[in-house]
Amino acid sequence: MTDKIKIHIWHTGMVLVDTAVPFRHTAAWSMGLGRGRKHKILLPVSSYLIQHPKGNILIDTGWSEVVRDGQTRQLGLTRLASKPSLPANWSVKEHLRRVNMNVADIDFVLLTHLDTDHVSGLLDVKNARSIITSNVELVAAQKSSLRYRKTLWKGLNIQPFQYQVSGIGPLGKSYDLFNDGTVQIVDTPGHTAGLSSVLVTGSNDNFVLLASDVGYDEKNINENFLPGILTNLEEEMNSLSWVREMSNLPNCQGIIFNHDIKIVEQEMII
């Protein structure tokens, strides 16, 4: 492929959580609920825009602008585990304006999973041409009444896709968005049942892996620290192991975790 792929890495909010959320070992409880402020850490919430020769892809939506003045109303009880904030000019819509794009220019909104910090801004981009997530994740979210806030996508036509056997990922399953190997949506469960990572491959087989919430930073993969919020321990360990293997490949241009405090806003071209 001769045309380049541009990846915009955006911060679309912040979230205040206990240190046990990124690193389970720091507390007896997996989310550290009830501990004092000295155990809190402020993490970014990220979204990504992929400008691809075959279409524009927005990955996750961060916090909606309504969080600035009505977070309780929008997020319900999910706010107890994480306190959201959205600084000025950080929303997805504000980022899009800075790159001279309208919501209607987005071909796909890809939701890696349906936790509130990844879908809060979904209604703000509802006029995108297509909204997709894995069928496994959508089924899990429709069944759960605690973890997921279904009102955030009420009335929207989220189109589920099915992972296919490809040999890619910890389970050997992915979904090839353009059928050309450049954007593989990879099945990486553990944090949620249907969590997706996105493998973007450009020229000379160089790649960037947008690893969503498989981990929170390199400590998760290099020091075997499990994150606190899991649906399946074994699947999470397998997903972390696969991300670690990918990070060691010579053509890896970056492993990007959604909440990594060391990842700055930037543009990557591959």
mmCIF file of C-alpha atoms in Angstrom:
data_model
loop_
_atom_site.group_PDB
_atom_site.id
_atom_site.type_symbol
_atom_site.label_atom_id
_atom_site.label_comp_id
_atom_site.label_asym_id
_atom_site.label_seq_id
_atom_site.Cartn_x
_atom_site.Cartn_y
_atom_site.Cartn_z
ATOM 1 C CA MET A 1 0.000 0.000 0.000
ATOM 2 C CA THR A 2 1.516 3.337 -1.047
ATOM 3 C CA ASP A 3 -0.926 5.772 0.590
ATOM 4 C CA LYS A 4 -0.086 6.676 4.169
ATOM 5 C CA ILE A 5 -2.378 6.231 7.145
ATOM 6 C CA LYS A 6 -2.562 9.038 9.703
ATOM 7 C CA ILE A 7 -3.508 8.321 13.313
ATOM 8 C CA HIS A 8 -4.548 11.220 15.547
ATOM 9 C CA ILE A 9 -4.199 10.481 19.255
ATOM 10 C CA TRP A 10 -6.536 12.728 21.223
ATOM 11 C CA HIS A 11 -7.265 13.180 24.902
ATOM 12 C CA THR A 12 -11.033 13.404 25.264
ATOM 13 C CA GLY A 13 -11.284 13.671 29.018
ATOM 14 C CA MET A 14 -9.752 12.760 32.338
ATOM 15 C CA VAL A 15 -10.811 10.271 34.962
ATOM 16 C CA LEU A 16 -9.916 10.122 38.652
ATOM 17 C CA VAL A 17 -9.626 6.526 39.834
ATOM 18 C CA ASP A 18 -8.006 4.497 42.572
ATOM 19 C CA THR A 19 -4.550 3.164 41.715
ATOM 20 C CA ALA A 20 -6.037 -0.335 41.877
ATOM 21 C CA VAL A 21 -7.873 0.303 38.605
ATOM 22 C CA PRO A 22 -4.701 0.294 36.478
ATOM 23 C CA PHE A 23 -2.713 -1.882 38.908
ATOM 24 C CA ARG A 24 -4.703 -4.476 40.828
ATOM 25 C CA HIS A 25 -1.820 -5.290 43.180
ATOM 26 C CA THR A 26 -2.038 -1.913 44.969
ATOM 27 C CA ALA A 27 -5.221 -2.779 46.889
ATOM 28 C CA ALA A 28 -7.097 -5.736 48.310
ATOM 29 C CA TRP A 29 -10.204 -4.735 46.338
ATOM 30 C CA SER A 30 -9.947 -4.739 42.569
ATOM 31 C CA MET A 31 -11.117 -1.111 42.243
ATOM 32 C CA GLY A 32 -9.935 0.144 45.643
ATOM 33 C CA LEU A 33 -13.414 1.403 46.534
ATOM 34 C CA GLY A 34 -13.638 3.325 49.792
ATOM 35 C CA ARG A 35 -9.972 4.293 50.049
ATOM 36 C CA GLY A 36 -8.857 7.868 50.542
ATOM 37 C CA ARG A 37 -7.788 10.467 48.031
ATOM 38 C CA LYS A 38 -4.099 9.689 48.554
ATOM 39 C CA HIS A 39 -4.686 6.487 46.562
ATOM 40 C CA LYS A 40 -6.220 8.316 43.587
ATOM 41 C CA ILE A 41 -4.604 8.888 40.224
ATOM 42 C CA LEU A 42 -5.723 11.106 37.340
ATOM 43 C CA LEU A 43 -5.666 9.324 33.993
ATOM 44 C CA PRO A 44 -6.421 10.538 30.480
ATOM 45 C CA VAL A 45 -9.332 9.226 28.457
ATOM 46 C CA SER A 46 -8.366 8.901 24.807
ATOM 47 C CA SER A 47 -9.982 8.687 21.403
ATOM 48 C CA TYR A 48 -8.352 8.172 18.025
ATOM 49 C CA LEU A 49 -9.066 9.375 14.526
ATOM 50 C CA ILE A 50 -7.645 7.246 11.736
ATOM 51 C CA GLN A 51 -7.535 8.997 8.380
ATOM 52 C CA HIS A 52 -7.284 6.087 5.977
ATOM 53 C CA PRO A 53 -7.366 6.160 2.170
ATOM 54 C CA LYS A 54 -10.570 4.106 2.355
ATOM 55 C CA GLY A 55 -12.358 6.060 5.060
ATOM 56 C CA ASN A 56 -12.243 7.969 8.346
ATOM 57 C CA ILE A 57 -12.479 5.951 11.553
ATOM 58 C CA LEU A 58 -13.166 7.427 14.995
ATOM 59 C CA ILE A 59 -12.226 5.001 17.749
ATOM 60 C CA ASP A 60 -14.148 5.602 20.992
ATOM 61 C CA THR A 61 -15.717 8.920 21.949
ATOM 62 C CA GLY A 62 -14.449 9.916 25.393
ATOM 63 C CA TRP A 63 -16.615 12.076 27.626
ATOM 64 C CA SER A 64 -19.570 14.008 26.260
ATOM 65 C CA GLU A 65 -19.657 17.756 26.741
ATOM 66 C CA VAL A 66 -22.633 17.311 29.102
ATOM 67 C CA VAL A 67 -20.175 15.860 31.647
ATOM 68 C CA ARG A 68 -18.981 19.417 32.234
ATOM 69 C CA ASP A 69 -22.213 20.349 33.980
ATOM 70 C CA GLY A 70 -24.274 17.180 34.432
ATOM 71 C CA GLN A 71 -22.120 14.143 35.013
ATOM 72 C CA THR A 72 -24.428 12.548 37.577
ATOM 73 C CA ARG A 73 -27.402 12.750 35.242
ATOM 74 C CA GLN A 74 -25.563 11.116 32.363
ATOM 75 C CA LEU A 75 -23.432 8.527 34.123
ATOM 76 C CA GLY A 76 -25.615 7.369 36.987
ATOM 77 C CA LEU A 77 -24.005 4.991 39.482
ATOM 78 C CA THR A 78 -20.972 4.360 37.269
ATOM 79 C CA ARG A 79 -19.559 7.669 38.522
ATOM 80 C CA LEU A 80 -18.864 6.048 41.913
ATOM 81 C CA ALA A 81 -15.927 4.046 40.522
ATOM 82 C CA SER A 82 -14.472 6.908 38.481
ATOM 83 C CA LYS A 83 -14.844 10.664 38.581
ATOM 84 C CA PRO A 84 -14.893 12.193 35.084
ATOM 85 C CA SER A 85 -13.795 15.597 33.894
ATOM 86 C CA LEU A 86 -13.654 17.212 30.474
ATOM 87 C CA PRO A 87 -11.360 20.233 30.106
ATOM 88 C CA ALA A 88 -12.193 22.952 27.622
ATOM 89 C CA ASN A 89 -11.515 22.056 23.961
ATOM 90 C CA TRP A 90 -11.089 18.355 24.725
ATOM 91 C CA SER A 91 -14.360 16.893 23.473
ATOM 92 C CA VAL A 92 -14.478 14.775 20.315
ATOM 93 C CA LYS A 93 -16.502 17.462 18.540
ATOM 94 C CA GLU A 94 -13.932 20.099 19.461
ATOM 95 C CA HIS A 95 -11.085 17.906 18.234
ATOM 96 C CA LEU A 96 -12.896 17.264 14.956
ATOM 97 C CA ARG A 97 -13.348 20.977 14.378
ATOM 98 C CA ARG A 98 -9.608 21.514 14.745
ATOM 99 C CA VAL A 99 -8.906 19.103 11.890
ATOM 100 C CA ASN A 100 -11.695 20.664 9.792
ATOM 101 C CA MET A 101 -13.929 17.612 9.926
ATOM 102 C CA ASN A 102 -17.636 17.243 10.509
ATOM 103 C CA VAL A 103 -19.319 14.278 12.153
ATOM 104 C CA ALA A 104 -20.814 13.410 8.762
ATOM 105 C CA ASP A 105 -17.268 12.901 7.458
ATOM 106 C CA ILE A 106 -16.756 9.924 9.801
ATOM 107 C CA ASP A 107 -17.283 6.618 8.005
ATOM 108 C CA PHE A 108 -17.019 4.442 11.122
ATOM 109 C CA VAL A 109 -17.296 5.084 14.827
ATOM 110 C CA LEU A 110 -15.640 2.010 16.287
ATOM 111 C CA LEU A 111 -16.354 1.327 19.947
ATOM 112 C CA THR A 112 -13.651 -0.877 21.438
ATOM 113 C CA HIS A 113 -16.067 -1.633 24.272
ATOM 114 C CA LEU A 114 -19.073 -0.006 25.881
ATOM 115 C CA ASP A 115 -17.798 1.309 29.221
ATOM 116 C CA THR A 116 -19.002 4.837 29.939
ATOM 117 C CA ASP A 117 -15.678 6.591 29.371
ATOM 118 C CA HIS A 118 -15.523 5.122 25.858
ATOM 119 C CA VAL A 119 -19.116 5.847 24.790
ATOM 120 C CA SER A 120 -20.163 8.949 26.735
ATOM 121 C CA GLY A 121 -19.726 11.166 23.669
ATOM 122 C CA LEU A 122 -21.550 8.772 21.359
ATOM 123 C CA LEU A 123 -24.684 10.860 20.977
ATOM 124 C CA ASP A 124 -22.471 13.778 19.930
ATOM 125 C CA VAL A 125 -21.329 11.786 16.876
ATOM 126 C CA LYS A 126 -24.572 9.960 16.163
ATOM 127 C CA ASN A 127 -24.660 11.291 12.596
ATOM 128 C CA ALA A 128 -21.576 9.349 11.589
ATOM 129 C CA ARG A 129 -22.207 6.973 8.714
ATOM 130 C CA SER A 130 -21.802 3.813 10.794
ATOM 131 C CA ILE A 131 -21.364 2.906 14.479
ATOM 132 C CA ILE A 132 -19.881 -0.518 15.135
ATOM 133 C CA THR A 133 -18.745 -2.758 17.985
ATOM 134 C CA SER A 134 -18.198 -6.472 18.383
ATOM 135 C CA ASN A 135 -21.290 -8.647 18.660
ATOM 136 C CA VAL A 136 -19.820 -10.215 21.815
ATOM 137 C CA GLU A 137 -19.513 -6.823 23.500
ATOM 138 C CA LEU A 138 -22.976 -5.668 22.453
ATOM 139 C CA VAL A 139 -24.633 -8.815 23.784
ATOM 140 C CA ALA A 140 -22.742 -8.541 27.093
ATOM 141 C CA ALA A 141 -23.723 -4.886 27.476
ATOM 142 C CA GLN A 142 -27.391 -5.559 26.788
ATOM 143 C CA LYS A 143 -27.405 -8.219 29.512
ATOM 144 C CA SER A 144 -25.655 -6.186 32.213
ATOM 145 C CA SER A 145 -27.522 -3.591 34.254
ATOM 146 C CA LEU A 146 -24.632 -2.530 36.508
ATOM 147 C CA ARG A 147 -21.447 -1.944 34.529
ATOM 148 C CA TYR A 148 -22.967 -0.435 31.391
ATOM 149 C CA ARG A 149 -25.036 2.726 31.008
ATOM 150 C CA LYS A 150 -27.373 1.805 28.168
ATOM 151 C CA THR A 151 -28.935 5.259 27.904
ATOM 152 C CA LEU A 152 -25.675 6.439 26.326
ATOM 153 C CA TRP A 153 -26.536 4.618 23.107
ATOM 154 C CA LYS A 154 -30.330 4.460 23.371
ATOM 155 C CA GLY A 155 -31.986 4.837 19.972
ATOM 156 C CA LEU A 156 -28.735 4.489 18.035
ATOM 157 C CA ASN A 157 -28.156 1.834 15.420
ATOM 158 C CA ILE A 158 -24.999 0.138 16.649
ATOM 159 C CA GLN A 159 -24.040 -2.469 14.087
ATOM 160 C CA PRO A 160 -22.333 -5.550 15.536
ATOM 161 C CA PHE A 161 -19.536 -7.263 13.664
ATOM 162 C CA GLN A 162 -18.306 -10.812 14.173
ATOM 163 C CA TYR A 163 -14.675 -11.699 14.684
ATOM 164 C CA GLN A 164 -13.342 -14.135 12.104
ATOM 165 C CA VAL A 165 -10.613 -16.759 12.428
ATOM 166 C CA SER A 166 -7.505 -14.968 11.155
ATOM 167 C CA GLY A 167 -4.599 -16.127 13.276
ATOM 168 C CA ILE A 168 -4.305 -12.591 14.670
ATOM 169 C CA GLY A 169 -4.592 -11.865 18.387
ATOM 170 C CA PRO A 170 -4.600 -13.949 21.568
ATOM 171 C CA LEU A 171 -7.539 -16.013 20.301
ATOM 172 C CA GLY A 172 -6.560 -15.878 16.638
ATOM 173 C CA LYS A 173 -9.650 -13.833 15.780
ATOM 174 C CA SER A 174 -10.091 -10.414 14.233
ATOM 175 C CA TYR A 175 -12.295 -8.399 11.890
ATOM 176 C CA ASP A 176 -10.651 -6.908 8.788
ATOM 177 C CA LEU A 177 -12.434 -3.582 8.364
ATOM 178 C CA PHE A 178 -11.357 -2.866 4.774
ATOM 179 C CA ASN A 179 -10.502 -6.426 3.735
ATOM 180 C CA ASP A 180 -6.924 -5.433 2.978
ATOM 181 C CA GLY A 181 -5.120 -6.115 6.268
ATOM 182 C CA THR A 182 -4.524 -2.461 7.125
ATOM 183 C CA VAL A 183 -7.109 -2.135 9.928
ATOM 184 C CA GLN A 184 -7.638 -5.310 11.903
ATOM 185 C CA ILE A 185 -10.045 -5.133 14.843
ATOM 186 C CA VAL A 186 -8.629 -7.761 17.164
ATOM 187 C CA ASP A 187 -10.471 -9.824 19.765
ATOM 188 C CA THR A 188 -8.664 -9.075 23.067
ATOM 189 C CA PRO A 189 -11.085 -10.028 25.859
ATOM 190 C CA GLY A 190 -10.464 -9.882 29.569
ATOM 191 C CA HIS A 191 -11.270 -6.315 30.575
ATOM 192 C CA THR A 192 -14.687 -6.881 28.985
ATOM 193 C CA ALA A 193 -16.109 -9.888 27.190
ATOM 194 C CA GLY A 194 -15.837 -8.344 23.739
ATOM 195 C CA LEU A 195 -13.008 -5.828 24.079
ATOM 196 C CA SER A 196 -11.369 -4.911 20.766
ATOM 197 C CA SER A 197 -7.891 -3.639 20.066
ATOM 198 C CA VAL A 198 -7.072 -2.095 16.691
ATOM 199 C CA LEU A 199 -4.021 -3.157 14.697
ATOM 200 C CA VAL A 200 -3.164 -0.539 12.067
ATOM 201 C CA THR A 201 -0.600 -1.684 9.497
ATOM 202 C CA GLY A 202 1.024 0.632 6.984
ATOM 203 C CA SER A 203 3.889 0.546 4.553
ATOM 204 C CA ASN A 204 6.703 -1.982 5.030
ATOM 205 C CA ASP A 205 4.421 -3.836 7.456
ATOM 206 C CA ASN A 206 5.052 -1.238 10.164
ATOM 207 C CA PHE A 207 2.188 -1.188 12.638
ATOM 208 C CA VAL A 208 0.646 0.632 15.569
ATOM 209 C CA LEU A 209 -1.476 -1.268 18.080
ATOM 210 C CA LEU A 210 -4.255 0.701 19.754
ATOM 211 C CA ALA A 211 -4.669 -1.649 22.696
ATOM 212 C CA SER A 212 -7.643 0.040 24.357
ATOM 213 C CA ASP A 213 -7.985 -1.140 27.990
ATOM 214 C CA VAL A 214 -6.041 -4.391 27.716
ATOM 215 C CA GLY A 215 -3.596 -2.501 29.945
ATOM 216 C CA TYR A 216 -2.957 0.972 31.281
ATOM 217 C CA ASP A 217 0.752 1.378 30.642
ATOM 218 C CA GLU A 218 3.906 -0.643 30.000
ATOM 219 C CA LYS A 219 3.972 -1.929 33.593
ATOM 220 C CA ASN A 220 0.989 -4.133 32.776
ATOM 221 C CA ILE A 221 2.856 -5.931 30.024
ATOM 222 C CA ASN A 222 6.451 -5.705 31.257
ATOM 223 C CA GLU A 223 5.897 -6.376 34.967
ATOM 224 C CA ASN A 224 2.792 -8.592 34.699
ATOM 225 C CA PHE A 225 0.600 -6.208 36.678
ATOM 226 C CA LEU A 226 -3.049 -7.011 36.058
ATOM 227 C CA PRO A 227 -5.558 -4.157 35.827
ATOM 228 C CA GLY A 228 -8.314 -4.095 38.410
ATOM 229 C CA ILE A 229 -11.461 -4.309 36.292
ATOM 230 C CA LEU A 230 -11.763 -7.699 34.627
ATOM 231 C CA THR A 231 -14.455 -10.033 33.387
ATOM 232 C CA ASN A 232 -12.142 -13.002 32.882
ATOM 233 C CA LEU A 233 -8.708 -13.384 34.488
ATOM 234 C CA GLU A 234 -7.349 -15.996 32.074
ATOM 235 C CA GLU A 235 -8.480 -14.074 29.006
ATOM 236 C CA GLU A 236 -6.911 -10.891 30.385
ATOM 237 C CA MET A 237 -3.587 -12.634 30.939
ATOM 238 C CA ASN A 238 -3.655 -14.024 27.398
ATOM 239 C CA SER A 239 -4.461 -10.611 25.935
ATOM 240 C CA LEU A 240 -1.654 -8.948 27.892
ATOM 241 C CA SER A 241 0.758 -11.657 26.751
ATOM 242 C CA TRP A 242 -0.180 -11.076 23.105
ATOM 243 C CA VAL A 243 0.283 -7.308 23.442
ATOM 244 C CA ARG A 244 3.690 -7.939 24.992
ATOM 245 C CA GLU A 245 4.672 -10.140 22.041
ATOM 246 C CA MET A 246 3.538 -7.466 19.592
ATOM 247 C CA SER A 247 5.530 -4.778 21.419
ATOM 248 C CA ASN A 248 8.721 -6.761 20.897
ATOM 249 C CA LEU A 249 8.388 -7.042 17.115
ATOM 250 C CA PRO A 250 10.858 -4.910 15.133
ATOM 251 C CA ASN A 251 8.128 -3.335 12.983
ATOM 252 C CA CYS A 252 6.112 -2.141 16.001
ATOM 253 C CA GLN A 253 5.812 1.651 15.881
ATOM 254 C CA GLY A 254 3.888 1.919 19.127
ATOM 255 C CA ILE A 255 1.580 0.257 21.643
ATOM 256 C CA ILE A 256 -1.040 2.785 22.709
ATOM 257 C CA PHE A 257 -3.145 2.118 25.813
ATOM 258 C CA ASN A 258 -6.205 4.299 26.209
ATOM 259 C CA HIS A 259 -5.429 5.630 29.699
ATOM 260 C CA ASP A 260 -1.629 5.762 29.628
ATOM 261 C CA ILE A 261 -0.497 8.968 31.359
ATOM 262 C CA LYS A 262 2.725 8.962 29.336
ATOM 263 C CA ILE A 263 0.972 9.105 25.942
ATOM 264 C CA VAL A 264 0.723 12.673 24.707
ATOM 265 C CA GLU A 265 -1.553 13.955 21.982
ATOM 266 C CA GLN A 266 0.144 13.465 18.647
ATOM 267 C CA GLU A 267 -0.144 12.419 15.023
ATOM 268 C CA MET A 268 1.417 9.207 13.783
ATOM 269 C CA ILE A 269 1.883 8.368 10.107
ATOM 270 C CA ILE A 270 2.564 4.824 8.971
#
